[in-house]
Short mmCIF file of C-alpha atoms in Angstrom, two decimals:
data_model
loop_
_atom_site.label_atom_id
_atom_site.label_comp_id
_atom_site.label_asym_id
_atom_site.label_seq_id
_atom_site.Cartn_x
_atom_site.Cartn_y
_atom_site.Cartn_z
CA MET A 1 0.00 0.00 0.00
CA ALA A 2 1.32 3.49 -0.93
CA PHE A 3 2.21 5.72 2.02
CA TYR A 4 -0.78 8.10 2.04
CA GLU A 5 -3.28 5.36 1.27
CA GLU A 6 -2.80 4.32 4.88
CA GLU A 7 -5.21 6.20 7.10
CA LYS A 8 -2.67 6.74 9.88
CA ASN A 9 -0.47 8.66 7.42
CA PHE A 10 -3.12 10.56 5.47
CA SER A 11 -5.43 11.54 8.32
CA PRO A 12 -3.02 14.00 10.02
CA VAL A 13 -2.36 15.67 6.67
CA PHE A 14 -6.03 15.98 5.82
CA ARG A 15 -6.98 17.17 9.29
CA THR A 16 -4.27 19.82 9.18
CA ALA A 17 -5.37 20.99 5.73
CA VAL A 18 -9.01 21.24 6.79
CA SER A 19 -8.08 23.19 9.93
CA LEU A 20 -5.88 25.51 7.89
CA MET A 21 -8.70 26.24 5.42
CA GLN A 22 -11.10 26.89 8.27
CA MET A 23 -8.66 29.36 9.86
CA ARG A 24 -8.38 31.15 6.53
CA GLY A 25 -12.14 31.62 6.33
CA CYS A 26 -12.96 28.89 3.79
CA ASP A 27 -16.18 28.12 5.62
CA SER A 28 -18.16 26.93 2.59
CA LEU A 29 -15.46 24.42 1.66
CA TYR A 30 -15.24 23.28 5.27
CA GLN A 31 -19.00 22.61 5.27
CA LEU A 32 -18.72 20.67 2.01
CA ILE A 33 -16.07 18.42 3.49
CA GLN A 34 -18.31 17.67 6.47
CA MET A 35 -20.97 16.36 4.07
CA ALA A 36 -18.60 14.39 1.86
CA GLU A 37 -17.51 10.80 1.77
CA ALA A 38 -13.77 11.00 1.25
CA SER A 39 -11.11 8.56 0.12
CA VAL A 40 -7.53 8.74 -1.15
CA VAL A 41 -5.97 6.55 -3.84
CA CYS A 42 -2.47 6.43 -5.31
CA THR A 43 -3.11 7.20 -8.99
CA ASP A 44 0.33 8.05 -10.34
CA PHE A 45 3.96 6.99 -9.96
CA ASP A 46 7.24 7.66 -11.70
CA ASN A 47 10.86 6.85 -10.91
CA TRP A 48 12.08 10.46 -10.74
CA ASN A 49 14.01 11.45 -7.63
CA GLY A 50 13.80 8.01 -6.08
CA GLY A 51 10.13 7.59 -6.90
CA THR A 52 7.30 10.13 -6.93
CA TYR A 53 3.77 9.16 -5.93
CA GLY A 54 0.66 11.05 -6.96
CA TYR A 55 -2.57 10.68 -4.97
CA THR A 56 -6.12 11.64 -5.82
CA VAL A 57 -8.40 12.64 -2.97
CA TYR A 58 -11.99 11.87 -3.93
CA LEU A 59 -14.79 13.84 -2.27
CA ASN A 60 -18.25 12.44 -3.01
CA LEU A 61 -21.10 14.85 -2.22
CA PRO A 62 -24.86 14.23 -1.99
CA VAL A 63 -26.42 14.80 -5.40
CA LYS A 64 -28.54 17.73 -4.15
CA VAL A 65 -25.47 19.50 -2.79
CA TYR A 66 -23.37 18.83 -5.87
CA ALA A 67 -26.15 19.97 -8.21
CA SER A 68 -26.43 23.28 -6.34
CA MET A 69 -22.82 24.15 -7.19
CA SER A 70 -21.61 25.69 -10.43
CA LYS A 71 -18.76 24.21 -12.42
CA GLU A 72 -16.60 27.14 -11.35
CA GLU A 73 -17.40 26.58 -7.65
CA ILE A 74 -16.51 22.90 -7.91
CA GLU A 75 -13.23 23.66 -9.67
CA GLU A 76 -12.37 26.36 -7.11
CA ALA A 77 -13.08 23.96 -4.21
CA GLU A 78 -10.89 21.28 -5.83
CA LYS A 79 -8.11 23.82 -6.41
CA THR A 80 -8.20 25.17 -2.83
CA LEU A 81 -8.13 21.73 -1.22
CA ARG A 82 -5.41 20.49 -3.60
CA GLU A 83 -3.17 23.47 -2.95
CA THR A 84 -3.68 23.27 0.80
CA LEU A 85 -2.88 19.55 0.94
CA ASN A 86 0.29 20.11 -1.06
CA GLU A 87 1.16 23.08 1.14
CA VAL A 88 0.91 20.89 4.23
CA THR A 89 3.23 18.29 2.65
CA LYS A 90 5.53 20.69 0.75
CA ARG A 91 8.63 19.33 2.45
CA ASP A 92 7.78 15.88 1.07
CA GLU A 93 9.03 16.04 -2.52
CA ASN A 94 8.09 12.45 -3.27
CA HIS A 95 4.32 12.80 -2.85
CA TYR A 96 1.70 15.18 -4.25
CA PHE A 97 -2.09 15.42 -4.26
CA ALA A 98 -4.89 16.02 -6.75
CA VAL A 99 -8.57 16.41 -5.80
CA GLN A 100 -11.78 15.35 -7.51
CA ILE A 101 -15.28 16.28 -6.32
CA ALA A 102 -18.16 14.18 -7.65
CA PRO A 103 -21.82 13.47 -6.81
CA ARG A 104 -23.00 10.42 -4.88
CA PHE A 105 -26.62 9.44 -4.31
CA THR A 106 -27.44 9.50 -0.58
CA LYS A 107 -30.48 9.29 1.67
CA SER A 108 -30.94 13.03 1.51
CA ASP A 109 -31.49 12.69 -2.25
CA ILE A 110 -34.45 10.32 -1.94
CA ASN A 111 -37.71 12.05 -2.84
CA TRP A 112 -40.22 10.25 -0.62
CA GLU A 113 -43.01 12.45 -1.93
CA LEU A 114 -42.99 10.29 -5.06
CA ILE A 115 -44.65 7.52 -3.04
CA GLY A 116 -46.68 9.58 -0.58
CA GLY A 117 -44.10 11.06 1.77
CA GLU A 118 -43.43 9.56 5.21
CA VAL A 119 -46.64 7.51 5.07
CA GLY A 120 -45.56 5.96 1.78
CA LYS A 121 -42.09 5.34 3.16
CA GLU A 122 -43.49 3.50 6.17
CA ARG A 123 -45.81 1.45 3.95
CA LEU A 124 -42.89 0.46 1.73
CA LYS A 125 -40.88 -0.58 4.78
CA GLN A 126 -43.77 -2.72 6.01
CA ASP A 127 -44.10 -4.36 2.58
CA VAL A 128 -40.38 -5.18 2.44
CA GLU A 129 -40.64 -6.69 5.93
CA ALA A 130 -43.67 -8.75 4.86
CA LEU A 131 -41.84 -10.00 1.75
CA ARG A 132 -38.79 -10.90 3.84
CA ASP A 133 -40.95 -12.81 6.31
CA LEU A 134 -42.61 -14.75 3.50
CA MET A 135 -39.28 -15.75 1.97
CA ILE A 136 -37.95 -16.89 5.34
CA SER A 137 -41.17 -18.69 6.25
CA VAL A 138 -41.34 -20.90 3.14
CA ALA A 139 -37.64 -21.71 3.47
CA THR A 140 -37.77 -22.68 7.14
CA GLY A 141 -40.70 -25.05 7.41
CA GLY A 142 -43.45 -22.43 7.64
CA ASP A 143 -45.89 -21.45 4.88
CA ARG A 144 -46.35 -23.60 1.82
CA ILE A 145 -45.24 -21.90 -1.38
CA GLN A 146 -48.48 -22.59 -3.24
CA ASN A 147 -50.44 -20.82 -0.52
CA VAL A 148 -48.47 -17.56 -0.46
CA ASP A 149 -46.78 -17.27 -3.86
CA ALA A 150 -49.43 -14.91 -5.24
CA ARG A 151 -49.05 -12.62 -2.25
CA TYR A 152 -45.26 -12.70 -2.65
CA LYS A 153 -45.42 -11.81 -6.36
CA SER A 154 -47.73 -8.88 -5.67
CA LEU A 155 -45.39 -7.54 -2.99
CA HIS A 156 -42.30 -8.14 -5.09
CA ASN A 157 -43.61 -6.30 -8.16
CA SER A 158 -44.90 -3.39 -6.10
CA ILE A 159 -41.68 -3.03 -4.09
CA ALA A 160 -39.52 -3.25 -7.22
CA SER A 161 -41.58 -0.53 -8.90
CA ARG A 162 -41.43 1.87 -5.93
CA CYS A 163 -37.71 1.32 -5.36
CA LYS A 164 -37.01 2.02 -9.02
CA GLN A 165 -39.09 5.18 -8.75
CA LEU A 166 -37.09 6.30 -5.70
CA ASN A 167 -33.74 5.21 -7.16
CA ILE A 168 -32.91 3.00 -4.18
CA LYS A 169 -31.50 -0.52 -4.26
CA TYR A 170 -33.74 -3.56 -4.39
CA GLU A 171 -31.51 -6.52 -5.19
CA ASN A 172 -34.10 -9.30 -4.95
CA LYS A 173 -34.25 -11.00 -8.37
CA PHE A 174 -36.57 -13.86 -7.36
CA ALA A 175 -39.74 -13.25 -9.36
CA GLY A 176 -41.59 -15.97 -7.45
CA LEU A 177 -41.11 -18.20 -4.43
CA TRP A 178 -40.43 -21.26 -6.60
CA ASP A 179 -37.41 -19.37 -7.96
CA TRP A 180 -36.29 -18.81 -4.37
CA TYR A 181 -36.89 -22.51 -3.65
CA GLY A 182 -34.57 -23.45 -6.53
CA ARG A 183 -31.81 -21.39 -4.96
CA TRP A 184 -32.05 -22.52 -1.34
CA SER A 185 -32.74 -26.20 -2.06
CA ASN A 186 -29.52 -26.53 -4.06
CA SER A 187 -27.03 -24.58 -1.97
CA MET A 188 -28.38 -23.76 1.50
CA PRO A 189 -29.04 -26.87 3.59
CA HIS A 190 -29.47 -25.00 6.90
CA TYR A 191 -32.25 -22.66 7.97
CA GLN A 192 -29.74 -20.22 9.38
CA GLU A 193 -28.03 -19.85 6.00
CA ARG A 194 -31.36 -19.09 4.34
CA ARG A 195 -32.29 -16.45 6.90
CA ALA A 196 -28.87 -14.83 6.62
CA PHE A 197 -29.07 -14.82 2.83
CA ILE A 198 -32.47 -13.08 2.82
CA ASN A 199 -31.41 -10.50 5.36
CA GLU A 200 -28.33 -9.68 3.32
CA LEU A 201 -30.32 -9.65 0.06
CA LEU A 202 -32.62 -6.95 1.42
CA SER A 203 -30.08 -5.10 3.56
CA ALA A 204 -29.49 -2.28 1.07
CA THR A 205 -33.23 -1.63 0.78
CA PHE A 206 -33.69 -1.58 4.54
CA GLU A 207 -30.67 0.72 4.87
CA ALA A 208 -32.35 3.28 2.62
CA LEU A 209 -35.56 3.01 4.63
CA GLU A 210 -33.96 3.34 8.06
CA GLY A 211 -32.92 6.48 9.89
CA ASP A 212 -33.36 10.13 9.06
CA ALA A 213 -34.18 10.83 5.44
CA ASN A 214 -32.57 14.26 5.86
CA ASN A 215 -29.22 12.78 6.83
CA PRO A 216 -26.82 14.29 4.26
CA SER A 217 -24.83 11.13 3.68
CA LEU A 218 -25.14 7.36 3.71
CA ALA A 219 -21.64 6.93 5.03
CA ILE A 220 -19.37 8.49 7.62
CA PRO A 221 -16.57 10.51 5.95
CA ILE A 222 -13.51 8.31 6.32
CA VAL A 223 -11.24 11.30 6.78
CA GLU A 224 -13.01 12.74 9.83
CA ILE A 225 -10.73 11.68 12.63
CA SER A 226 -12.50 10.89 15.87
CA ASP A 227 -13.04 7.84 18.05
CA TRP A 228 -16.61 7.43 16.85
CA ASP A 229 -15.68 7.73 13.19
CA ARG A 230 -13.21 4.92 13.71
CA ILE A 231 -15.92 2.84 15.36
CA TYR A 232 -18.40 3.47 12.55
CA ARG A 233 -15.87 2.49 9.91
CA SER A 234 -15.04 -0.67 11.84
CA VAL A 235 -18.72 -1.64 11.98
CA ILE A 236 -19.04 -1.14 8.22
CA LYS A 237 -15.95 -3.31 7.67
CA ILE A 238 -17.31 -6.00 10.01
CA LYS A 239 -20.56 -6.15 8.06
CA GLN A 240 -18.78 -6.29 4.71
CA ASN A 241 -16.26 -8.96 5.73
CA SER A 242 -18.79 -11.15 7.52
CA ASN A 243 -20.86 -11.31 4.33
CA VAL A 244 -18.02 -13.02 2.44
CA ALA A 245 -16.36 -15.01 5.25
CA LYS A 246 -16.05 -18.70 4.35
CA ASN A 247 -13.55 -20.48 6.57
CA GLU A 248 -12.25 -20.60 10.14
CA GLU A 249 -9.46 -18.11 9.44
CA ASP A 250 -12.02 -15.61 8.10
CA PHE A 251 -14.25 -16.09 11.13
CA GLN A 252 -11.33 -15.57 13.52
CA GLN A 253 -10.26 -12.43 11.66
CA ILE A 254 -13.74 -10.97 12.00
CA GLY A 255 -13.72 -11.89 15.69
CA LEU A 256 -10.47 -9.95 16.04
CA LEU A 257 -11.99 -6.97 14.25
CA CYS A 258 -15.00 -7.12 16.60
CA ARG A 259 -12.65 -7.20 19.57
CA GLU A 260 -10.73 -4.15 18.31
CA THR A 261 -14.01 -2.33 17.72
CA ILE A 262 -15.13 -2.99 21.30
CA ILE A 263 -11.79 -1.70 22.60
CA SER A 264 -12.20 1.46 20.50
CA LEU A 265 -15.73 1.83 21.83
CA ALA A 266 -14.54 1.49 25.41
CA GLN A 267 -11.75 4.00 24.89
CA ALA A 268 -14.20 6.46 23.32
CA VAL A 269 -16.50 6.61 26.36
CA TYR A 270 -14.43 5.59 29.38
CA ASN A 271 -12.80 8.28 31.53
CA PRO A 272 -11.03 6.99 34.67
CA GLU A 273 -11.56 10.32 36.42
CA ILE A 274 -15.33 10.03 35.92
CA HIS A 275 -15.91 6.28 35.85
CA GLY A 276 -13.18 5.13 38.21
CA ALA A 277 -9.70 3.70 37.63
CA LYS A 278 -10.59 0.36 39.26
CA ASP A 279 -13.49 -2.05 38.81
CA GLU A 280 -15.96 -3.13 41.50
CA LYS A 281 -13.46 -5.67 42.83
CA GLY A 282 -10.62 -3.17 43.04
CA VAL A 283 -8.80 -4.39 39.90
CA GLU A 284 -6.86 -1.67 38.08
CA ILE A 285 -8.32 -1.07 34.61
CA GLY A 286 -5.84 -1.27 31.74
CA LYS A 287 -5.91 0.79 28.53
CA THR A 288 -7.31 -2.12 26.49
CA ASP A 289 -9.47 -3.73 29.19
CA ALA A 290 -12.73 -3.16 27.32
CA VAL A 291 -14.89 -5.29 29.63
CA ARG A 292 -13.98 -3.33 32.76
CA MET A 293 -13.92 0.05 31.03
CA ILE A 294 -17.42 -0.40 29.63
CA GLY A 295 -18.59 -1.98 32.88
CA ASN A 296 -17.53 1.08 34.88
CA TYR A 297 -18.96 3.40 32.26
CA ILE A 298 -22.34 1.66 32.44
CA ASN A 299 -22.40 1.79 36.24
CA VAL A 300 -21.97 5.55 36.16
CA ARG A 301 -23.92 6.39 33.01
CA LEU A 302 -26.92 4.26 34.02
CA ALA A 303 -26.79 4.70 37.77
CA GLY A 304 -29.94 4.38 39.85
CA SER A 305 -32.62 1.76 40.47
CA SER A 306 -34.70 2.92 37.50
CA ASN A 307 -31.90 1.89 35.14
CA GLU A 308 -31.30 -1.56 36.63
CA GLU A 309 -32.66 -3.46 33.62
CA LEU A 310 -30.70 -1.31 31.18
CA ARG A 311 -27.51 -1.87 33.17
CA GLY A 312 -28.15 -5.61 33.15
CA TYR A 313 -28.73 -5.68 29.39
CA ALA A 314 -25.65 -3.57 28.64
CA LYS A 315 -23.37 -5.65 30.87
CA THR A 316 -24.66 -8.93 29.45
CA THR A 317 -24.15 -7.69 25.89
CA ASN A 318 -20.69 -6.42 26.77
CA LYS A 319 -19.68 -9.74 28.30
CA LEU A 320 -21.20 -11.78 25.47
CA ALA A 321 -19.51 -9.74 22.78
CA ASN A 322 -16.12 -10.00 24.46
CA ASN A 323 -16.42 -13.73 25.15
CA LEU A 324 -17.40 -14.50 21.57
CA THR A 325 -14.57 -12.47 20.06
CA HIS A 326 -12.00 -14.48 22.02
CA LYS A 327 -13.04 -17.90 20.67
CA ARG A 328 -10.09 -19.46 18.87
CA ASP A 329 -11.99 -22.28 17.17
CA ALA A 330 -14.59 -19.95 15.67
CA GLU A 331 -17.31 -21.31 13.41
CA LYS A 332 -19.71 -19.33 11.25
CA GLN A 333 -22.33 -19.31 13.96
CA ASP A 334 -19.82 -17.92 16.46
CA MET A 335 -18.87 -15.23 13.98
CA LEU A 336 -22.48 -14.19 13.35
CA LEU A 337 -23.24 -14.08 17.07
CA SER A 338 -20.08 -12.07 17.68
CA VAL A 339 -20.99 -9.60 14.95
CA SER A 340 -24.55 -9.28 16.28
CA ALA A 341 -23.41 -8.73 19.89
CA THR A 342 -20.72 -6.22 18.89
CA ILE A 343 -23.10 -4.14 16.79
CA ALA A 344 -25.74 -4.29 19.52
CA LEU A 345 -23.21 -2.97 22.04
CA VAL A 346 -22.08 -0.18 19.70
CA ASN A 347 -25.69 0.82 19.05
CA PHE A 348 -26.62 0.74 22.74
CA ILE A 349 -23.74 2.97 23.85
CA GLY A 350 -24.06 5.09 20.70
CA ILE A 351 -27.62 5.92 21.78
CA LEU A 352 -26.46 6.83 25.27
CA GLU A 353 -23.81 9.11 23.79
CA ASN A 354 -26.20 10.67 21.22
CA LYS A 355 -24.07 9.31 18.37
CA ILE A 356 -26.91 7.43 16.65
#
């Protein structure tokens, strides 16, 4: 991997450049960067002076935001960011930056009024849930296909039409439940595999239907450096890798990633001065002791008899997630449980910290 493609090397440069532009009064560009999904890729190399690497920083903006800008404004923003990045690294003669700003469809670009606004959105969500339940039911010993196939086809055609109208993903290509039967009967012997397949098949559609439709971006900008940004990116990576994991080594690697995510989560919220430097038994809490850090955090954050059930849930989830991520002979089921527990813990504490 080229030097600035590594986040630990690029992030300080980008953060410095953004701070410098803000100090110079480039407020509009600063706001654009907050709304962008950013990435950096090595796009050029030559052998001059021991090797010179060129990098392109890609900033993807919501379509509505991008469309509101003139060609001149986009070019000026690219020029300012490019010059500032190269100014920050001017002593490094072997690396230079270019910048490209482009549109990217996000939740904020979805026009829900096309299907009746928030009411239509909720109805679509309910229909996708009903279709998912039908697909799982027939594949796990529930409904008989001949009894519900007509209902499925009606839902499928209606959902596909509305998603196309909204320009959101609907990746289900099974026109009827017998088509779905042909897939699962040949390659998915276990109920769990079938459920997981359906949930993944519809995940992009549910993602578009969840959360705040006014959220300016579907993804956290990868160049915003904070503990929570790191956690969010880790969760995305966990989801992506778990979808393609096939063997024990893959499962163990995902368990390790879950463990690192929990440590990052603990470090993001735990403060020994507020939550205590020792656990309930007087054990000193180390810098990577996620179980004790989160345990102490929960005791303080959810203190009081009215929060007893919440404390119990959080501690159980914390313990479960940590135990699962330490299994050395991990199987697919262990991996899925570990992923589920880790994400549940992130979501729970994220809510407490107003990060979700």
